[in-house]
Structure formats: C-alpha cells, structure tokens
CSV table of C-alpha atoms and ligand atoms in Angstrom, one decimal:
chain,number,residue,atom,x,y,z
A,617,UNK,CA,0.1,-64.3,-6.0
A,618,UNK,CA,-2.9,-62.2,-5.0
A,619,UNK,CA,-5.1,-61.0,-7.9
A,620,UNK,CA,-4.1,-57.5,-9.2
A,621,UNK,CA,-6.5,-54.7,-8.1
A,622,UNK,CA,-6.2,-53.1,-11.5
A,623,UNK,CA,-9.4,-52.7,-13.4
A,624,UNK,CA,-8.4,-52.6,-16.9
A,625,UNK,CA,-10.3,-50.4,-19.9
A,626,UNK,CA,-12.1,-52.3,-22.4
A,627,UNK,CA,-11.3,-55.6,-20.7
A,628,UNK,CA,-13.8,-58.2,-19.5
A,629,UNK,CA,-12.0,-59.4,-16.4
A,630,UNK,CA,-14.5,-62.3,-15.9
A,631,UNK,CA,-13.1,-64.1,-19.3
A,632,UNK,CA,-9.8,-64.5,-17.6
A,633,UNK,CA,-7.7,-63.6,-20.6
A,634,UNK,CA,-3.8,-63.3,-19.9
A,635,UNK,CA,-2.6,-59.6,-19.4
A,636,UNK,CA,1.0,-59.7,-20.2
A,637,UNK,CA,3.4,-57.6,-18.0
A,638,UNK,CA,5.5,-55.3,-20.1
A,639,UNK,CA,8.9,-54.4,-18.6
A,640,UNK,CA,10.5,-52.2,-21.3
A,641,UNK,CA,10.1,-51.3,-24.8
A,642,UNK,CA,12.1,-50.1,-27.7
A,643,UNK,CA,11.3,-49.0,-31.2
A,644,UNK,CA,8.5,-51.5,-32.2
A,645,UNK,CA,9.4,-54.1,-29.6
A,646,UNK,CA,7.4,-54.5,-26.3
A,647,UNK,CA,9.5,-56.9,-23.8
A,648,UNK,CA,7.5,-58.8,-21.2
A,649,UNK,CA,8.2,-60.2,-17.7
A,650,UNK,CA,8.3,-63.5,-19.2
A,651,UNK,CA,10.9,-63.0,-21.7
A,652,UNK,CA,8.9,-62.4,-24.8
A,653,UNK,CA,9.6,-59.7,-27.5
A,654,UNK,CA,6.2,-58.5,-28.5
A,655,UNK,CA,5.8,-56.8,-31.9
A,656,UNK,CA,3.7,-53.4,-31.5
A,657,UNK,CA,1.6,-53.5,-34.8
A,658,UNK,CA,-0.9,-51.0,-33.6
A,659,UNK,CA,1.4,-48.2,-32.1
A,660,UNK,CA,0.2,-49.1,-28.6
A,661,UNK,CA,-3.3,-47.9,-29.5
A,662,UNK,CA,-2.2,-45.3,-32.1
A,663,UNK,CA,-0.1,-42.9,-30.0
A,664,UNK,CA,3.7,-44.1,-30.7
A,665,UNK,CA,4.8,-42.5,-34.0
A,666,UNK,CA,8.8,-42.4,-33.9
A,667,UNK,CA,9.1,-45.7,-31.9
A,668,UNK,CA,9.0,-46.5,-28.1
A,669,UNK,CA,11.6,-44.9,-25.8
A,670,UNK,CA,12.9,-42.8,-28.5
A,671,UNK,CA,16.1,-41.1,-27.0
A,672,UNK,CA,15.4,-37.6,-27.9
A,673,UNK,CA,11.8,-37.8,-26.3
A,674,UNK,CA,13.2,-39.5,-23.3
A,675,UNK,CA,15.9,-37.3,-22.6
A,676,UNK,CA,13.4,-34.1,-23.1
A,677,UNK,CA,11.1,-35.7,-20.4
A,678,UNK,CA,14.2,-36.3,-18.1
A,679,UNK,CA,15.6,-33.1,-18.4
A,680,UNK,CA,12.5,-31.2,-18.0
A,681,UNK,CA,11.4,-33.2,-14.9
A,682,UNK,CA,14.6,-32.1,-13.3
A,683,UNK,CA,14.1,-28.5,-13.9
A,684,UNK,CA,10.0,-27.6,-13.8
A,685,UNK,CA,7.9,-30.5,-13.3
A,686,UNK,CA,4.4,-28.9,-12.9
A,687,UNK,CA,2.9,-25.2,-12.5
A,688,UNK,CA,-0.7,-24.1,-12.8
A,689,UNK,CA,-1.4,-22.7,-16.0
A,690,UNK,CA,-4.5,-20.2,-15.3
A,691,UNK,CA,-2.6,-17.1,-15.0
A,692,UNK,CA,1.0,-18.5,-15.3
A,693,UNK,CA,3.2,-19.5,-18.4
A,694,UNK,CA,6.5,-21.6,-18.8
A,695,UNK,CA,8.9,-21.7,-21.5
A,696,UNK,CA,8.2,-25.5,-22.8
A,697,UNK,CA,4.6,-24.3,-23.5
A,698,UNK,CA,5.4,-21.2,-24.9
A,699,UNK,CA,8.0,-23.0,-27.2
A,700,UNK,CA,5.5,-25.5,-28.0
A,701,UNK,CA,2.5,-23.1,-29.0
A,702,UNK,CA,5.0,-21.4,-31.1
A,703,UNK,CA,6.2,-24.2,-32.7
A,704,UNK,CA,2.9,-25.5,-33.5
A,705,UNK,CA,1.8,-22.2,-35.1
A,706,UNK,CA,4.8,-22.4,-37.3
A,707,UNK,CA,4.1,-26.0,-38.2
A,708,UNK,CA,0.1,-26.1,-38.8
A,709,UNK,CA,-2.1,-24.0,-41.1
A,710,UNK,CA,-1.6,-20.2,-40.4
A,711,UNK,CA,-5.3,-19.7,-39.7
A,712,UNK,CA,-5.1,-21.7,-36.7
A,713,UNK,CA,-3.5,-18.8,-34.7
A,714,UNK,CA,-4.4,-20.0,-30.9
A,715,UNK,CA,-3.3,-23.1,-28.8
A,716,UNK,CA,-5.4,-24.3,-25.9
A,717,UNK,CA,-4.0,-27.2,-23.9
A,718,UNK,CA,-5.3,-30.4,-22.3
A,719,UNK,CA,-4.5,-33.7,-21.7
A,720,UNK,CA,-6.3,-36.4,-23.6
A,721,UNK,CA,-7.8,-36.7,-27.2
A,722,UNK,CA,-11.5,-36.9,-25.5
A,723,UNK,CA,-10.6,-33.5,-23.7
A,724,UNK,CA,-9.4,-31.8,-26.8
A,725,UNK,CA,-12.7,-32.5,-28.4
A,726,UNK,CA,-14.7,-31.4,-25.3
A,727,UNK,CA,-12.9,-28.1,-25.4
A,728,UNK,CA,-13.4,-27.9,-29.2
A,729,UNK,CA,-17.5,-28.2,-28.7
A,730,UNK,CA,-17.3,-25.8,-25.8
A,731,UNK,CA,-15.3,-23.2,-28.1
A,732,UNK,CA,-17.7,-23.7,-30.6
A,733,UNK,CA,-20.7,-23.2,-28.3
A,734,UNK,CA,-19.1,-20.1,-26.8
A,735,UNK,CA,-18.3,-18.7,-30.2
A,736,UNK,CA,-21.9,-18.7,-31.0
A,737,UNK,CA,-23.2,-17.6,-27.6
A,738,UNK,CA,-20.8,-14.5,-27.6
A,739,UNK,CA,-21.5,-13.5,-31.0
A,740,UNK,CA,-25.2,-12.8,-29.8
A,741,UNK,CA,-26.5,-15.7,-31.8
A,742,UNK,CA,-26.5,-18.9,-29.5
A,743,UNK,CA,-26.4,-22.3,-31.5
A,744,UNK,CA,-26.1,-25.7,-29.8
A,745,UNK,CA,-26.6,-28.4,-32.7
A,746,UNK,CA,-23.6,-30.2,-33.4
A,747,UNK,CA,-23.3,-32.4,-36.6
A,748,UNK,CA,-21.2,-35.6,-36.7
A,749,UNK,CA,-20.6,-38.3,-39.2
A,750,UNK,CA,-22.0,-41.8,-38.7
A,751,UNK,CA,-19.4,-44.3,-37.2
A,752,UNK,CA,-17.4,-41.2,-35.7
A,753,UNK,CA,-15.6,-42.0,-32.6
A,754,UNK,CA,-14.2,-39.0,-30.5
A,755,UNK,CA,-13.4,-40.4,-27.0
A,756,UNK,CA,-15.0,-41.9,-23.9
A,757,UNK,CA,-16.1,-38.9,-21.7
A,758,UNK,CA,-19.9,-38.1,-21.7
A,759,UNK,CA,-19.5,-35.4,-24.2
A,760,UNK,CA,-17.3,-37.0,-26.3
A,761,UNK,CA,-19.5,-40.0,-26.4
A,762,UNK,CA,-22.3,-37.8,-27.3
A,763,UNK,CA,-20.9,-36.9,-30.6
A,764,UNK,CA,-19.7,-40.4,-31.4
A,765,UNK,CA,-21.3,-43.5,-32.6
A,766,UNK,CA,-24.0,-45.1,-30.6
A,767,UNK,CA,-23.7,-48.9,-29.5
A,768,UNK,CA,-22.9,-51.4,-27.0
A,769,UNK,CA,-19.8,-49.0,-25.9
A,770,UNK,CA,-22.2,-46.4,-24.8
A,771,UNK,CA,-25.5,-48.0,-24.2
A,772,UNK,CA,-25.6,-47.8,-20.4
A,773,UNK,CA,-25.2,-44.0,-20.5
A,774,UNK,CA,-27.3,-43.4,-23.5
A,775,UNK,CA,-30.0,-41.4,-21.5
A,776,UNK,CA,-27.2,-38.7,-20.5
A,777,UNK,CA,-25.7,-38.5,-23.9
A,778,UNK,CA,-26.8,-35.3,-25.6
A,779,UNK,CA,-28.5,-35.1,-28.9
A,780,UNK,CA,-26.5,-34.6,-32.4
A,781,UNK,CA,-27.4,-34.6,-36.0
A,782,UNK,CA,-25.7,-37.7,-37.6
A,783,UNK,CA,-24.6,-37.3,-41.3
A,784,UNK,CA,-24.4,-40.8,-43.2
A,785,UNK,CA,-20.9,-42.0,-43.6
A,786,UNK,CA,-19.6,-40.8,-47.4
A,787,UNK,CA,-18.5,-44.2,-48.5
A,788,UNK,CA,-17.9,-45.2,-52.0
A,789,UNK,CA,-21.1,-44.4,-53.8
A,790,UNK,CA,-22.8,-42.5,-51.1
A,791,UNK,CA,-20.8,-39.5,-51.1
A,792,UNK,CA,-23.8,-37.5,-52.6
A,793,UNK,CA,-26.2,-38.6,-50.1
A,794,UNK,CA,-23.9,-37.5,-47.2
A,795,UNK,CA,-23.2,-34.2,-48.8
A,796,UNK,CA,-26.9,-33.4,-49.4
A,797,UNK,CA,-27.6,-34.4,-45.6
A,798,UNK,CA,-24.9,-32.1,-44.5
A,799,UNK,CA,-26.1,-29.3,-46.5
A,800,UNK,CA,-29.6,-29.7,-45.3
A,801,UNK,CA,-28.4,-30.1,-41.8
A,802,UNK,CA,-26.1,-26.8,-42.2
A,803,UNK,CA,-29.3,-24.8,-43.5
A,804,UNK,CA,-30.8,-25.0,-40.0
A,805,UNK,CA,-28.4,-23.1,-38.1
A,806,UNK,CA,-26.1,-25.9,-36.7
A,807,UNK,CA,-23.1,-24.9,-34.5
A,808,UNK,CA,-20.5,-26.9,-35.6
A,809,UNK,CA,-19.5,-30.0,-37.9
A,810,UNK,CA,-17.3,-32.3,-36.0
A,811,UNK,CA,-15.4,-34.8,-38.3
A,812,UNK,CA,-12.4,-37.3,-38.3
A,813,UNK,CA,-10.8,-36.3,-41.7
A,814,UNK,CA,-10.2,-39.1,-44.1
A,815,UNK,CA,-10.5,-42.2,-42.1
A,816,UNK,CA,-12.9,-43.2,-39.2
A,817,UNK,CA,-10.7,-45.1,-36.7
A,818,UNK,CA,-12.6,-46.6,-34.1
A,819,UNK,CA,-15.4,-46.6,-36.3
A,820,UNK,CA,-13.5,-49.5,-38.3
A,821,UNK,CA,-10.9,-47.9,-40.2
A,822,UNK,CA,-13.4,-46.6,-42.9
A,823,UNK,CA,-12.0,-44.4,-45.8
A,824,UNK,CA,-13.3,-41.6,-47.7
A,825,UNK,CA,-12.1,-39.3,-50.1
A,826,UNK,CA,-10.1,-36.0,-49.8
A,827,UNK,CA,-12.9,-34.6,-52.3
A,828,UNK,CA,-15.7,-35.6,-50.2
A,829,UNK,CA,-13.8,-33.9,-47.2
A,830,UNK,CA,-13.0,-30.7,-49.2
A,831,UNK,CA,-16.8,-30.6,-50.3
A,832,UNK,CA,-18.0,-31.1,-46.6
A,833,UNK,CA,-15.7,-28.2,-45.7
A,834,UNK,CA,-17.0,-25.9,-48.4
A,835,UNK,CA,-20.6,-26.4,-47.3
A,836,UNK,CA,-19.8,-25.5,-43.7
A,837,UNK,CA,-18.1,-22.5,-45.0
A,838,UNK,CA,-21.2,-21.5,-47.2
A,839,UNK,CA,-23.5,-21.6,-43.9
A,840,UNK,CA,-20.9,-20.3,-41.3
A,841,UNK,CA,-21.0,-23.6,-39.7
A,842,UNK,CA,-17.6,-24.2,-37.6
A,843,UNK,CA,-15.6,-27.0,-38.9
A,844,UNK,CA,-13.9,-29.1,-36.4
A,845,UNK,CA,-11.3,-31.6,-37.3
A,846,UNK,CA,-10.7,-34.2,-35.0
A,847,UNK,CA,-7.0,-35.2,-36.0
A,848,UNK,CA,-6.3,-36.9,-32.8
A,849,UNK,CA,-5.5,-40.4,-34.7
A,850,UNK,CA,-4.8,-39.0,-38.0
A,851,UNK,CA,-2.2,-36.2,-37.6
A,852,UNK,CA,1.6,-36.6,-37.2
A,853,UNK,CA,1.9,-38.6,-40.4
A,854,UNK,CA,-0.5,-41.3,-39.9
A,855,UNK,CA,-2.3,-40.9,-43.2
A,856,UNK,CA,0.7,-39.9,-45.1
A,857,UNK,CA,0.9,-36.3,-44.6
A,858,UNK,CA,1.6,-34.2,-41.3
A,859,UNK,CA,-2.5,-33.6,-41.2
A,860,UNK,CA,-5.0,-35.5,-43.0
A,861,UNK,CA,-6.9,-32.3,-44.0
A,862,UNK,CA,-4.0,-31.3,-46.1
A,863,UNK,CA,-4.8,-33.9,-48.6
A,864,UNK,CA,-7.9,-32.3,-49.1
A,865,UNK,CA,-6.6,-28.7,-49.1
A,866,UNK,CA,-8.8,-28.2,-46.0
A,867,UNK,CA,-8.1,-25.8,-43.0
A,868,UNK,CA,-10.6,-26.4,-40.2
A,869,UNK,CA,-11.8,-23.6,-37.7
A,870,UNK,CA,-10.9,-25.7,-34.7
A,871,UNK,CA,-8.2,-28.5,-34.7
A,872,UNK,CA,-8.0,-31.4,-32.0
A,873,UNK,CA,-4.6,-32.9,-31.7
A,874,UNK,CA,-3.3,-35.6,-29.1
A,875,UNK,CA,-1.9,-38.9,-29.6
A,876,UNK,CA,1.2,-38.4,-31.5
A,877,UNK,CA,1.7,-35.1,-30.3
A,878,UNK,CA,4.3,-36.1,-27.8
A,879,UNK,CA,5.3,-38.9,-30.2
A,880,UNK,CA,3.4,-41.2,-28.1
A,881,UNK,CA,5.6,-41.0,-25.0
A,882,UNK,CA,3.3,-39.0,-22.4
A,883,UNK,CA,-0.4,-37.5,-22.3
A,884,UNK,CA,-0.9,-34.3,-23.9
A,885,UNK,CA,-3.6,-32.7,-26.2
A,886,UNK,CA,-4.2,-29.3,-27.8
A,887,UNK,CA,-7.2,-27.7,-29.3
A,888,UNK,CA,-6.0,-25.1,-31.9
A,889,UNK,CA,-8.5,-22.4,-33.0
A,890,UNK,CA,-8.7,-19.6,-35.6
A,891,UNK,CA,-8.6,-16.0,-34.5
A,892,UNK,CA,-12.5,-15.3,-34.8
A,893,UNK,CA,-13.0,-18.3,-32.6
A,894,UNK,CA,-10.5,-16.7,-30.1
A,895,UNK,CA,-11.8,-13.1,-30.5
A,896,UNK,CA,-15.3,-14.2,-29.8
A,897,UNK,CA,-14.0,-14.9,-26.2
A,898,UNK,CA,-11.8,-11.9,-26.1
A,899,UNK,CA,-12.8,-8.5,-24.4
A,900,UNK,CA,-13.0,-6.9,-20.9
A,901,UNK,CA,-16.0,-9.1,-19.4
A,902,UNK,CA,-14.6,-11.9,-17.3
A,903,UNK,CA,-18.1,-13.5,-18.3
A,904,UNK,CA,-16.7,-14.1,-21.8
A,905,UNK,CA,-13.4,-15.9,-20.9
A,906,UNK,CA,-13.1,-19.5,-21.8
A,907,UNK,CA,-14.1,-21.7,-19.0
A,908,UNK,CA,-12.1,-24.6,-19.1
A,909,UNK,CA,-9.0,-26.0,-17.3
A,910,UNK,CA,-7.6,-29.2,-16.0
A,911,UNK,CA,-4.9,-29.6,-13.1
A,912,UNK,CA,-2.2,-30.8,-15.6
A,913,UNK,CA,-3.2,-28.2,-18.5
A,914,UNK,CA,0.1,-27.8,-20.5
A,915,UNK,CA,2.3,-29.9,-18.1
A,916,UNK,CA,5.9,-28.9,-18.6
A,917,UNK,CA,7.0,-32.5,-18.9
A,918,UNK,CA,4.5,-33.3,-21.6
A,919,UNK,CA,5.4,-30.1,-23.4
A,920,UNK,CA,8.9,-30.7,-23.5
A,921,UNK,CA,8.3,-34.2,-24.9
A,922,UNK,CA,6.2,-32.4,-27.7
A,923,UNK,CA,8.8,-30.0,-28.3
A,924,UNK,CA,11.1,-32.9,-28.7
A,925,UNK,CA,8.8,-34.4,-31.2
A,926,UNK,CA,8.4,-31.2,-33.2
A,927,UNK,CA,12.2,-31.1,-33.3
A,928,UNK,CA,12.2,-34.5,-34.8
A,929,UNK,CA,9.6,-33.3,-37.5
A,930,UNK,CA,11.8,-30.4,-38.4
A,931,UNK,CA,15.3,-31.9,-38.2
A,932,UNK,CA,14.7,-35.5,-39.6
A,933,UNK,CA,13.4,-37.1,-42.6
A,934,UNK,CA,9.9,-38.2,-41.0
A,935,UNK,CA,7.8,-37.8,-44.0
A,936,UNK,CA,10.4,-40.0,-46.1
A,937,UNK,CA,10.1,-42.7,-43.4
A,938,UNK,CA,6.3,-42.5,-43.4
A,939,UNK,CA,6.3,-43.1,-47.4
A,940,UNK,CA,8.5,-45.9,-47.0
A,941,UNK,CA,6.3,-47.5,-44.3
A,942,UNK,CA,3.4,-46.9,-46.7
A,943,UNK,CA,4.9,-48.4,-49.5
A,944,UNK,CA,6.1,-51.6,-47.4
A,945,UNK,CA,2.4,-51.8,-46.0
A,946,UNK,CA,1.1,-51.6,-49.7
A,947,UNK,CA,3.4,-54.4,-51.0
A,948,UNK,CA,2.3,-56.6,-48.0
A,949,UNK,CA,-1.5,-55.8,-48.3
A,950,UNK,CA,-1.7,-56.5,-51.9
A,951,UNK,CA,-0.2,-60.0,-51.4
A,952,UNK,CA,-2.7,-60.7,-48.8
A,953,UNK,CA,-5.8,-59.2,-50.6
A,954,UNK,CA,-6.1,-62.1,-53.0
A,955,UNK,CA,-6.7,-64.6,-49.8
A,956,UNK,CA,-10.4,-65.7,-50.2
A,957,UNK,CA,-11.2,-64.8,-46.4
A,958,UNK,CA,-10.1,-61.3,-47.0
A,959,UNK,CA,-12.5,-58.5,-47.9
A,960,UNK,CA,-12.2,-54.8,-48.3
A,961,UNK,CA,-8.5,-54.3,-48.1
A,962,UNK,CA,-7.4,-50.8,-47.9
A,963,UNK,CA,-4.8,-48.5,-47.0
A,964,UNK,CA,-4.3,-44.8,-46.3
A,965,UNK,CA,-0.7,-43.9,-45.7
A,966,UNK,CA,1.0,-45.9,-42.8
A,967,UNK,CA,-2.7,-47.5,-41.7
A,968,UNK,CA,-3.8,-50.7,-43.6
A,969,UNK,CA,-7.0,-52.5,-42.7
A,970,UNK,CA,-9.2,-55.6,-43.9
A,971,UNK,CA,-11.9,-57.5,-42.7
A,972,UNK,CA,-11.8,-61.2,-42.1
A,973,UNK,CA,-14.9,-63.2,-43.0
A,974,UNK,CA,-18.1,-61.5,-42.7
A,975,UNK,CA,-19.0,-58.7,-40.5
A,976,UNK,CA,-20.2,-59.7,-37.2
A,977,UNK,CA,-19.9,-56.3,-34.9
A,978,UNK,CA,-17.5,-55.7,-32.0
A,979,UNK,CA,-18.9,-58.6,-30.0
A,980,UNK,CA,-18.6,-61.1,-32.7
A,981,UNK,CA,-17.1,-64.3,-31.3
A,982,UNK,CA,-14.1,-63.9,-34.0
A,983,UNK,CA,-12.7,-60.9,-32.2
A,984,UNK,CA,-11.7,-62.4,-29.1
A,985,UNK,CA,-10.2,-65.4,-31.0
A,986,UNK,CA,-8.3,-63.2,-33.2
A,987,UNK,CA,-6.9,-61.2,-30.4
A,988,UNK,CA,-5.9,-64.5,-28.6
A,989,UNK,CA,-4.4,-65.9,-31.9
A,990,UNK,CA,-2.1,-62.7,-32.2
A,991,UNK,CA,-1.1,-62.6,-28.7
A,992,UNK,CA,0.0,-66.3,-28.6
A,993,UNK,CA,2.2,-65.3,-31.6
A,994,UNK,CA,3.7,-62.4,-29.6
A,995,UNK,CA,2.0,-59.7,-31.8
A,996,UNK,CA,0.1,-56.7,-30.4
A,997,UNK,CA,-2.9,-56.5,-32.7
A,998,UNK,CA,-6.3,-55.6,-31.5
A,999,UNK,CA,-8.9,-56.1,-34.2
A,1000,UNK,CA,-12.0,-53.9,-34.2
A,1001,UNK,CA,-14.7,-56.9,-34.4
A,1002,UNK,CA,-13.3,-58.7,-37.5
A,1003,UNK,CA,-11.5,-55.6,-38.9
A,1004,UNK,CA,-7.7,-56.3,-38.5
A,1005,UNK,CA,-5.8,-53.3,-38.9
A,1006,UNK,CA,-2.1,-52.6,-39.0
A,1007,UNK,CA,-0.5,-49.1,-37.8
A,1008,UNK,CA,3.0,-49.5,-36.6
A,1009,UNK,CA,5.5,-47.0,-35.3
A,1010,UNK,CA,7.3,-45.6,-38.5
A,1011,UNK,CA,10.6,-47.2,-37.5
A,1012,UNK,CA,9.4,-50.9,-37.7
A,1013,UNK,CA,11.6,-53.4,-39.5
A,1014,UNK,CA,10.6,-55.4,-42.7
A,1015,UNK,CA,11.2,-58.4,-40.7
A,1016,UNK,CA,8.6,-57.6,-38.0
A,1017,UNK,CA,6.2,-56.4,-40.7
A,1018,UNK,CA,6.6,-59.8,-42.5
A,1019,UNK,CA,5.9,-61.4,-39.0
A,1020,UNK,CA,2.6,-59.3,-38.9
A,1021,UNK,CA,1.3,-60.1,-42.2
A,1022,UNK,CA,2.2,-64.0,-42.2
A,1023,UNK,CA,0.0,-64.0,-39.0
A,1024,UNK,CA,-2.8,-62.3,-40.3
A,1025,UNK,CA,-2.7,-64.6,-43.4
A,1026,UNK,CA,-2.9,-67.6,-40.9
A,1027,UNK,CA,-5.6,-65.9,-39.0
A,1028,UNK,CA,-7.8,-65.9,-42.0
A,1029,UNK,CA,-7.9,-69.8,-41.6
A,1030,UNK,CA,-9.8,-69.0,-38.3
A,1031,UNK,CA,-13.0,-68.3,-40.1
B,1291,PLP,C1,-8.4,-41.8,-29.7
B,1291,PLP,C2,-9.3,-40.7,-30.2
B,1291,PLP,C3,-10.0,-40.0,-29.3
B,1291,PLP,C4,-10.0,-40.0,-27.7
B,1291,PLP,O1,-8.5,-39.8,-27.4
B,1291,PLP,P1,-8.0,-40.2,-25.9
B,1291,PLP,O2,-6.8,-39.7,-25.8
B,1291,PLP,O3,-8.1,-41.6,-25.8
B,1291,PLP,O4,-9.0,-39.4,-24.9
B,1291,PLP,C5,-10.6,-39.0,-29.8
B,1291,PLP,N1,-10.7,-38.8,-31.3
B,1291,PLP,C6,-10.3,-39.8,-32.2
B,1291,PLP,C7,-10.2,-39.6,-33.6
B,1291,PLP,C8,-9.5,-40.8,-31.5
B,1291,PLP,O5,-9.0,-41.8,-32.4
C-alpha cells in the first residue's frame, strides 16, 4: 500500500506511530477496520456529548442535507439558523441576546475578540489590550494562539502573536494574587478579559473555584472590562451544569460555544453577545457593521444538528445522565487516588484528571509511552504530558469505565 498523503494534526509522522482506521462508531465505541472496538474515553477530543452516531442527530443531519445544504448567510437566512438562535436565547442566560455563527471554537474566540475591539472603537474609546489567564487555551489560529499559553506548540509563530497581559492561574492558595493582578490590569483600560470558566482544558485540566470566577467577573464589571467566557470545552454539561459559568452565578458579556453545540456530530460554533455589544455595532453607518464571515457561516446542516442537540437537552434527562456519570467517575477516581504514582487527582463534573509520576511537560517521554500503552489496550485516551484525564460521552457503560480505570492503574506501573 502506498503511504497515505494525509498530514495529521498534532502528529509526528516521523515516529511512525500506528494511525488506526475507524470505520464506524456508536455510543462510546469506535470500530476499526482491523476489527477492534475502541472505547472513546475523551469524547473524540471533547466534542461528543450524547454518544457517537446518535440517532436523533444523524436523522436531523440527513433530513436537512436533503432539503437545504448550504446558503450564503450575509443578507440571507434560513429556518435551522433562526430556530437555533431562538433556542439558544431561550436556553442561555437572558442577557445574551445575540447569536453570531461561525465554524470552530478557535473562530468563535476570534469573533469574540473582534466584537470586543469593535465595541470599544464604536463607543469612541478605542481599547486593544486583552487580559488572559496563564495556561489558557483558546485554539490554534494566530489570534487564538496569541491569547493562549506560549510554549512548544506555538514557538515557531511567536513573532506573529500579539501581546496580551497574562493573569496568574488562581490555583488553590494563589487566588488573591490572581485577583489582585486582574484588578491592576483592569485599572489601565483593558478591552476584555478572556477566560475558560472553572477548568483550563488543554492547559492540563487545571481547576479553580467558582468563588474566584465570580470575583473575576465582579472586578471586570467594576472597571467596565468586557468579560469573555470561552465555554468551548466546558459547556453542554461537561462540568456538571449546562454552562460552567452557572456554578459561579456568572453571566459573561460574550460567550463562545462550539464542541458540544451539535452534540459533537458536525462543526459549528456561536459567539453570543449582550445587547450593548451588539448595539455598539448597530446604526446607519456601514462602517460600523461587524466585519466577519466565513463561507460556511451557519451552515444549515450543522444548525439542524445543533437543533436536534437542543431538543435532546429539552426533552431528555441529560442533566441526570451527567450527574450519574459524574458520580461514577468519582467512585473510580477515589479508588485510584490511593495509588502511590498518582498525584493531584481531581474532578469537575464529568471530567476526571490526575498526574502519573512527576510533571515532565508536554514533550516528556512518558506521554508517548502512555499514548501507546492505551492504544494497545483499545482505549482512546490522549494524555496531556503526564496528565491523564477521562472525559467520556455521557452514555458510557460501567464496564467501559472500569476498563479505562483499570488501564490507568496499570499505566501507573510505567513510571
Ligand atoms: C478546543 C478549544 C478551542 C478551539 O476549538 P476548535 O474547534 O478546536 O477550534 C477553544 N477554546 C477551548 C477552551 C477549547 O477547549
């Protein structure tokens, strides 16, 4: 067989690691061309919420594809987008009155940043400085990398990344230091504070308290700094509630949603905004309009999948399933926590994480060994350095969860 021309993301092809060929999937199971069933322990990179090939999502996609596949969204509209925008307005905090569509989490963040800068410019008070949390991750485009943690991931592009002001991560015991730094930064006319609420995903599943999130929101409000919540990973029940912000009683000025928006079936993102952010762009002058679009903005097929996801949320006991998975994760984590190689076991809703051995960073040699170890055991787990986390679809069975945790326990012997 000639080698595949595919260039994979976050893959070093020179290491010749096997790349499984997946033919179909159902629930928390992936089936490969060589006849294996692999348990998806990370929801295919945090997107799959209700399970793979969910009948309601698949049906919505098929029906919409046969009716209206794609239409320009600048100056035109369609029923799936209108229904979705109305559904999101009803489901999300009432202050978030406006829905702007795009295609990925990275883009939803870029849109949020452009909205924030437009807001300040059109108010006649231009501000450009963006505040971010240390260890944050917001995507891989140049703008999204600029507001994320710097490291080996973006070293080559660093000269192109714009400057931001980084607030220390408010880990346990360091909350006040972070809040003080945020307050100092807000005083000097920052445009916006961009934050992953309650848990920093790609930064290593780092958890901080709802009280700190609420305090951060309060500080931004006091200084008129826009508060942007990147809930691309945390929304749709991941942290135990529909939005992570809910646990802190926080409503952002701008909200980014993507991954679980379609239940994980097809790409789509939205950036929701409050009326003042929208009205800053509103008027008779064409120069004030929001200058952003992509070819597939609000693609009808993707919107139909998102509508089916919203229907599942409205009609099925999704929060009960999430509470049940959270409890089942907690049981297994507490059993594993006693292992001498395990450090910092932690959990937030359906997400459980721990470190095996001592930290070695993303390029530590333990990471590829762990990856191979789990792959050989037919588990899709993708540690961040030596941080192993479990973030399965909500429908995962007890037997599959046991398989995951047994493998992690055995992986502890690798250190
Ligand atoms: C995954 C992620 C993104 C980027 O989303 P993509 O769809 O991969 O572009 C942005 N922010 C957070 C918090 C994420 O977890």
